[in-house]
Coordinates of C-alpha atoms in Angstrom, one line a residue:
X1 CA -25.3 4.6 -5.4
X2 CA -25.3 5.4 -1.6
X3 CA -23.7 7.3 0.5
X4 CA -22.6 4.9 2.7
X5 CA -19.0 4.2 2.6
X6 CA -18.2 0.2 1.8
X7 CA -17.0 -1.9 4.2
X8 CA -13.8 -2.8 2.4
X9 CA -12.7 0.7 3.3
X10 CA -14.1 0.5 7.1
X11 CA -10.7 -1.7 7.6
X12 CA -8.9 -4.5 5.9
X13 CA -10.1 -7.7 5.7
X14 CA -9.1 -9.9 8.8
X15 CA -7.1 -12.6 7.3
X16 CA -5.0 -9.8 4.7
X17 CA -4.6 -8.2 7.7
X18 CA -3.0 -10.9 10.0
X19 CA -0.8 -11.5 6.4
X20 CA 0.6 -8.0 6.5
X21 CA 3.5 -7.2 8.8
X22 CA 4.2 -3.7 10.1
X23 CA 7.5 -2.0 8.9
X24 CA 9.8 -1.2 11.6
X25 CA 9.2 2.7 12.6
X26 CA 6.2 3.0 10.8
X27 CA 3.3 3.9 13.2
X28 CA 0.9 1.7 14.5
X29 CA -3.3 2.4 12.2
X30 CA -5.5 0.3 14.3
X31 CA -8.9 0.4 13.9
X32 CA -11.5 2.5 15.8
X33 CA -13.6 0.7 18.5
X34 CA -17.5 0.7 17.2
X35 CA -18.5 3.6 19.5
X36 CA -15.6 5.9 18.3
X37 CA -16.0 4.9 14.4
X38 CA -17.3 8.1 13.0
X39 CA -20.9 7.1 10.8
X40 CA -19.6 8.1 7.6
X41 CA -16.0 8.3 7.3
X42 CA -13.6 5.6 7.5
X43 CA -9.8 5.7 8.0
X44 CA -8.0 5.2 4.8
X45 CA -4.2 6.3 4.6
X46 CA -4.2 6.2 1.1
X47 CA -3.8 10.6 0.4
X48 CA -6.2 10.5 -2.7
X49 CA -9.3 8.5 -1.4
X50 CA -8.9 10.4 1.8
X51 CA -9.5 13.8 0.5
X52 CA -12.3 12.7 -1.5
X53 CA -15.9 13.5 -0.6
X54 CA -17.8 11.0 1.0
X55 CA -20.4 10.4 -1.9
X56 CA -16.8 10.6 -4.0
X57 CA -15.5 7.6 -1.3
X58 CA -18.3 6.0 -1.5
X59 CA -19.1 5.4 -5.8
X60 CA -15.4 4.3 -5.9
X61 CA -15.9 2.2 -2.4
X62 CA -18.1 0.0 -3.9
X63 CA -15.4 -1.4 -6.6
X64 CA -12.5 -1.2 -4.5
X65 CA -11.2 -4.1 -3.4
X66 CA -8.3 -4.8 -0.8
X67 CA -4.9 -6.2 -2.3
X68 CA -2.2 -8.0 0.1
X69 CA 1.5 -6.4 -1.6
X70 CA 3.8 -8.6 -0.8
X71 CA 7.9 -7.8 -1.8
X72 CA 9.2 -8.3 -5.6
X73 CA 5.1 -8.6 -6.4
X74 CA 5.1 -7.3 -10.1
X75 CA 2.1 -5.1 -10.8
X76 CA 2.6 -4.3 -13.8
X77 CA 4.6 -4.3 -17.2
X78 CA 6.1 -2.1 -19.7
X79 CA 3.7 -2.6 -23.1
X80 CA 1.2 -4.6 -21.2
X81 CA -2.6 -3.9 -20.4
X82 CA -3.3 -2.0 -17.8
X83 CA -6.2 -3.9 -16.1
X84 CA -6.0 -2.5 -12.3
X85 CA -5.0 0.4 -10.2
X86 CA -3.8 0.3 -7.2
X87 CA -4.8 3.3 -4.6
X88 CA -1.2 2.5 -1.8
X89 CA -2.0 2.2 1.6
X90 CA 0.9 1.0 3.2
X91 CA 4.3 -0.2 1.2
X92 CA 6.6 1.1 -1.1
X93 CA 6.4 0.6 -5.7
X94 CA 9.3 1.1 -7.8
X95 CA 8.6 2.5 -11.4
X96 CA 10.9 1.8 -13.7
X97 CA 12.5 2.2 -17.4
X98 CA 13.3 -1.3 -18.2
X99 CA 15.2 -1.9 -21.9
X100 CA 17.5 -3.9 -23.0
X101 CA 18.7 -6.1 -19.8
X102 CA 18.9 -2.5 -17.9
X103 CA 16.7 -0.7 -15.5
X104 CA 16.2 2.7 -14.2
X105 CA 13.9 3.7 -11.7
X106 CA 11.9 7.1 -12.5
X107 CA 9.8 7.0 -8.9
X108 CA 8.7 5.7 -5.8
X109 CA 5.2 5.8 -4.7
X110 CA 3.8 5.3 -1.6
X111 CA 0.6 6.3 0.0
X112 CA 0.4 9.2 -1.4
X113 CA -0.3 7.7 -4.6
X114 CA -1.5 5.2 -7.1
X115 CA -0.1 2.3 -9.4
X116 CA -1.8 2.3 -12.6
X117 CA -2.2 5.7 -13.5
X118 CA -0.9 5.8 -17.4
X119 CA -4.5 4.8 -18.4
X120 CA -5.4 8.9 -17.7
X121 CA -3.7 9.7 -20.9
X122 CA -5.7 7.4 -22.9
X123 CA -3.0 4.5 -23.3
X124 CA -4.1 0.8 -22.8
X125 CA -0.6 -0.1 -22.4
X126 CA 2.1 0.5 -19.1
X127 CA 5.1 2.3 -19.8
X128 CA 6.9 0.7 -16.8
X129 CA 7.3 -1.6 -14.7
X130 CA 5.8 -1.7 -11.4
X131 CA 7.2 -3.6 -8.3
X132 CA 7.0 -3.7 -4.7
X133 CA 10.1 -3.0 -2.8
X134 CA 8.3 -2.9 0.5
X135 CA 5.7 -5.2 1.3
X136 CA 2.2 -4.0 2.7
X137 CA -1.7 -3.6 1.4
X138 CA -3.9 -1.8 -1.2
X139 CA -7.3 -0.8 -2.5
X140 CA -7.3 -2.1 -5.9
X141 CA -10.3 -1.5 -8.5
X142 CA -10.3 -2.7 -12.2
X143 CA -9.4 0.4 -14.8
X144 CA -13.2 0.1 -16.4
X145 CA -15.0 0.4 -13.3
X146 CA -12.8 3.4 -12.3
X147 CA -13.6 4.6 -15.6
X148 CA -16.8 4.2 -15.0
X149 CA -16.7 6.1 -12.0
X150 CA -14.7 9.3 -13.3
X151 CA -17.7 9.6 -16.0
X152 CA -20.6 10.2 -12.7
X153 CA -17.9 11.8 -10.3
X154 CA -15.5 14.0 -12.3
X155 CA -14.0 15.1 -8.7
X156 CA -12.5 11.3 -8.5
X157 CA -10.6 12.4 -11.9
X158 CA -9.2 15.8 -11.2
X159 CA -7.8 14.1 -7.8
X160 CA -5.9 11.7 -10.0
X161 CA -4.6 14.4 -12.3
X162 CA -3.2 16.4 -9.7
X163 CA -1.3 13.3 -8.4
X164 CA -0.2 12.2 -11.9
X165 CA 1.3 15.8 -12.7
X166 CA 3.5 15.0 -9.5
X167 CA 4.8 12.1 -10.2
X168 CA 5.4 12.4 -13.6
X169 CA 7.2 15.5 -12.8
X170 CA 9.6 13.4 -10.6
X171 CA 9.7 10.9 -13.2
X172 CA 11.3 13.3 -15.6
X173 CA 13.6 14.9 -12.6
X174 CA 15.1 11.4 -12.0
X175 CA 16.5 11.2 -15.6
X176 CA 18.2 14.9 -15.0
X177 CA 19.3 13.9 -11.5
X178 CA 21.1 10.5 -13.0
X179 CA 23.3 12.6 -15.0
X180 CA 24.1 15.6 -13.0
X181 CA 24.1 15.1 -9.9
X182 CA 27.0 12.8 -7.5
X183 CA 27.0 9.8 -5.6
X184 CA 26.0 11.5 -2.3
X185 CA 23.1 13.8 -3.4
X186 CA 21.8 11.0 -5.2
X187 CA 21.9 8.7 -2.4
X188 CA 20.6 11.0 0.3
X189 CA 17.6 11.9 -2.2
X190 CA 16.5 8.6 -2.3
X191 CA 16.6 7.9 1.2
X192 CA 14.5 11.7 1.9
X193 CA 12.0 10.5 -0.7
X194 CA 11.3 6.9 0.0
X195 CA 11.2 7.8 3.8
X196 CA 8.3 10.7 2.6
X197 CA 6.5 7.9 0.5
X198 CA 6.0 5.0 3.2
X199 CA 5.7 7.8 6.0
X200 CA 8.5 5.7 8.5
X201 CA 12.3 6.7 9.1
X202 CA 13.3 2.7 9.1
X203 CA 13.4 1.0 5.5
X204 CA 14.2 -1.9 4.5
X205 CA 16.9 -1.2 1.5
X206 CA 20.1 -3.1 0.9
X207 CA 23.3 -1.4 -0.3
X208 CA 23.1 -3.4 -3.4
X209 CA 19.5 -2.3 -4.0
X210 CA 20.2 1.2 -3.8
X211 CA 23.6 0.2 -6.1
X212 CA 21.3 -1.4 -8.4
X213 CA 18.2 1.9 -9.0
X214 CA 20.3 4.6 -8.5
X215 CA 23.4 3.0 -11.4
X216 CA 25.8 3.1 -8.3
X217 CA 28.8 0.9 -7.5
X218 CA 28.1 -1.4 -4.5
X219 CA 31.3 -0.1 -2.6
X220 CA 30.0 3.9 -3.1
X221 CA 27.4 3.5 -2.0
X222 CA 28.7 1.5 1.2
X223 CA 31.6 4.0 1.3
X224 CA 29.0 6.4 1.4
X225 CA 26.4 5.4 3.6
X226 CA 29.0 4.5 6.0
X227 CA 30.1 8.6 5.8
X228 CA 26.3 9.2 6.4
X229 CA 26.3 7.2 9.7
X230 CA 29.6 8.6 10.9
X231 CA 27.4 12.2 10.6
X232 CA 25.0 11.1 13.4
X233 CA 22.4 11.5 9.9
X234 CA 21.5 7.4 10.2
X235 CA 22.1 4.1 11.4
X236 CA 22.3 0.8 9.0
X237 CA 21.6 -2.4 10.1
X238 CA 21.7 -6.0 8.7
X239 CA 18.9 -5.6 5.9
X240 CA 17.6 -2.1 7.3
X241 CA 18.3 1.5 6.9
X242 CA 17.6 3.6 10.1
X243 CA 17.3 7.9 9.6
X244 CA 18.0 9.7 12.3
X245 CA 18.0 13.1 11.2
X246 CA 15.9 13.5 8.4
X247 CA 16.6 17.4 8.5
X248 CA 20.2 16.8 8.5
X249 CA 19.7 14.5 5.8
X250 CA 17.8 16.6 3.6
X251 CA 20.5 18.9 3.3
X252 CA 22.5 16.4 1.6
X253 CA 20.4 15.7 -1.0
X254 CA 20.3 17.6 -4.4
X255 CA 17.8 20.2 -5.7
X256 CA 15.3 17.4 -6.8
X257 CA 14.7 16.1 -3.5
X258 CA 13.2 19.5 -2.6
X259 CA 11.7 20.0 -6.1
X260 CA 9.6 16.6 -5.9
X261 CA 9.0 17.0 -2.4
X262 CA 7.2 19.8 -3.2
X263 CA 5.6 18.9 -6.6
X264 CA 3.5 16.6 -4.5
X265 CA 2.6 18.8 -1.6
X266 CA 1.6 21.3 -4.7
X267 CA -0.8 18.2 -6.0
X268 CA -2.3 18.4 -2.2
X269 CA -2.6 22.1 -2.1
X270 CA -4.6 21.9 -4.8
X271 CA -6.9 19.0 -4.4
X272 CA -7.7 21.0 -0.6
X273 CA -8.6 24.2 -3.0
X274 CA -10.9 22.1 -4.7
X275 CA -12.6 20.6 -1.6
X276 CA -13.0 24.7 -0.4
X277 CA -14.4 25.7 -3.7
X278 CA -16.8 23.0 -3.7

């Protein structure tokens, strides 16, 4: 195994990249020129691969594979195999409870995380469903090879266990935050978290998405949005959410916001710890 990092993680492939359209707000990643590239590390968004080491980067590298997410894209199943994970670059993945003809949303992940991760507790089979909300791109790599990996590189595994304590931390703060907490926390919450996940203040949410995760009624959530805008805290447009003062915003929202916010900035902390102790 080299040290040389792949070239699937030097940039995206040219024709998944001319597929993928940039969200609104979201700024711009191009590419370094060939003289600026630095020799041995390459720009990846994703938060996981880019804290990892570069012999790390590069075992995992060489079974990565880039993966073009494109909107209502299913990843993944409740009680099906899990055959890939999915290491976010750019977009936006709603987990979710599904039973019975209903849904509930337990997360959102972003770039700061992966799809895919249930395998770590020694489970074949997803426990939820997985779909994109937002379109935009990957790094995917089949659950054996990363398997494979974790065995020679245990560093790969503890960065994946720090992230999984995270989310499923806000996984079980969504199903207290359902029942406790009102329309307007809720709401505001969501809008804090999702605009953390995909790194942008403009996303691409309907009022009767947000009615349908968050077990709203279409006109609260209108009512309340329209509240929000009338507060100088957004802007709403046809298809589009706008946030104009995220800090205003924030305040809005209940505890969990702050609570998962933080869960994953904790997962961070400690995967930098790692990197100084090593």
């Amino acid at each position: 195994m080299t040290d040389r990092v792949p070239a699937v993680l030097e940039t995206l492939d040219c024709s998944a990249a001319a597929a993928l359209k940039q969200l609104p707000g979201t700024r711009p990643t191009l590419p370094l020129s060939p003289a600026k590239r630095p020799a041995k590390r390459p720009f990846v968004k994703n938060a996981i691969l880019a804290r990892l080491s570069v012999p790390d980067l590069a075992a995992i590298g060489e079974c990565l594979e880039p993966f073009i997410l494109k909107e209502r894209m299913i990843l993944q199943e409740p009680k099906k195999q899990v055959e890939h994970v999915y290491f976010l670059e750019t977009g936006l993945v709603s987990l979710r409870v599904v039973a019975a003809g209903t849904m509930l949303e337990t997360a959102v992940i972003g770039y700061r995380g992966v799809v895919g991760a249930s395998f770590l507790w020694g489970g074949h089979l997803s426990s939820h469903q997985s779909v994109v909300i937002f379109p935009g791109s990957a790094h995917r790599i089949r659950v054996e090879d990363l398997r494979r990996v974790m065995k020679v590189h245990p560093e790969v595994r503890d960065h994946l266990f720090d992230y999984v304590q995270a989310l499923t931390f806000q996984c079980v703060q969504a199903g207290l935050c359902g029942v406790r907490h009102h329309r307007e926390q809720r709401l505001a919450s969501w809008l804090c978290l999702a605009s953390e996940a995909v790194d942008a203040r403009v996303l691409p949410v309907t009022h009767d998405y947000l009615s349908s995760v968050l077990g709203l009624r279409r006109a609260g959530v209108t009512e309340t949005l329209i509240r929000f805008e009338e507060q100088g805290l957004l802007r709403k447009m046809r298809g589009v959410l706008q946030i104009d003062d995220h800090k205003a915003l924030e305040q809005k929202a209940c505890c969990c916001y702050k609570l998962v916010s933080a869960a994953y900035a904790s997962s961070q902390s400690a995967i930098s710890a790692q990197e100084q102790a090593s």
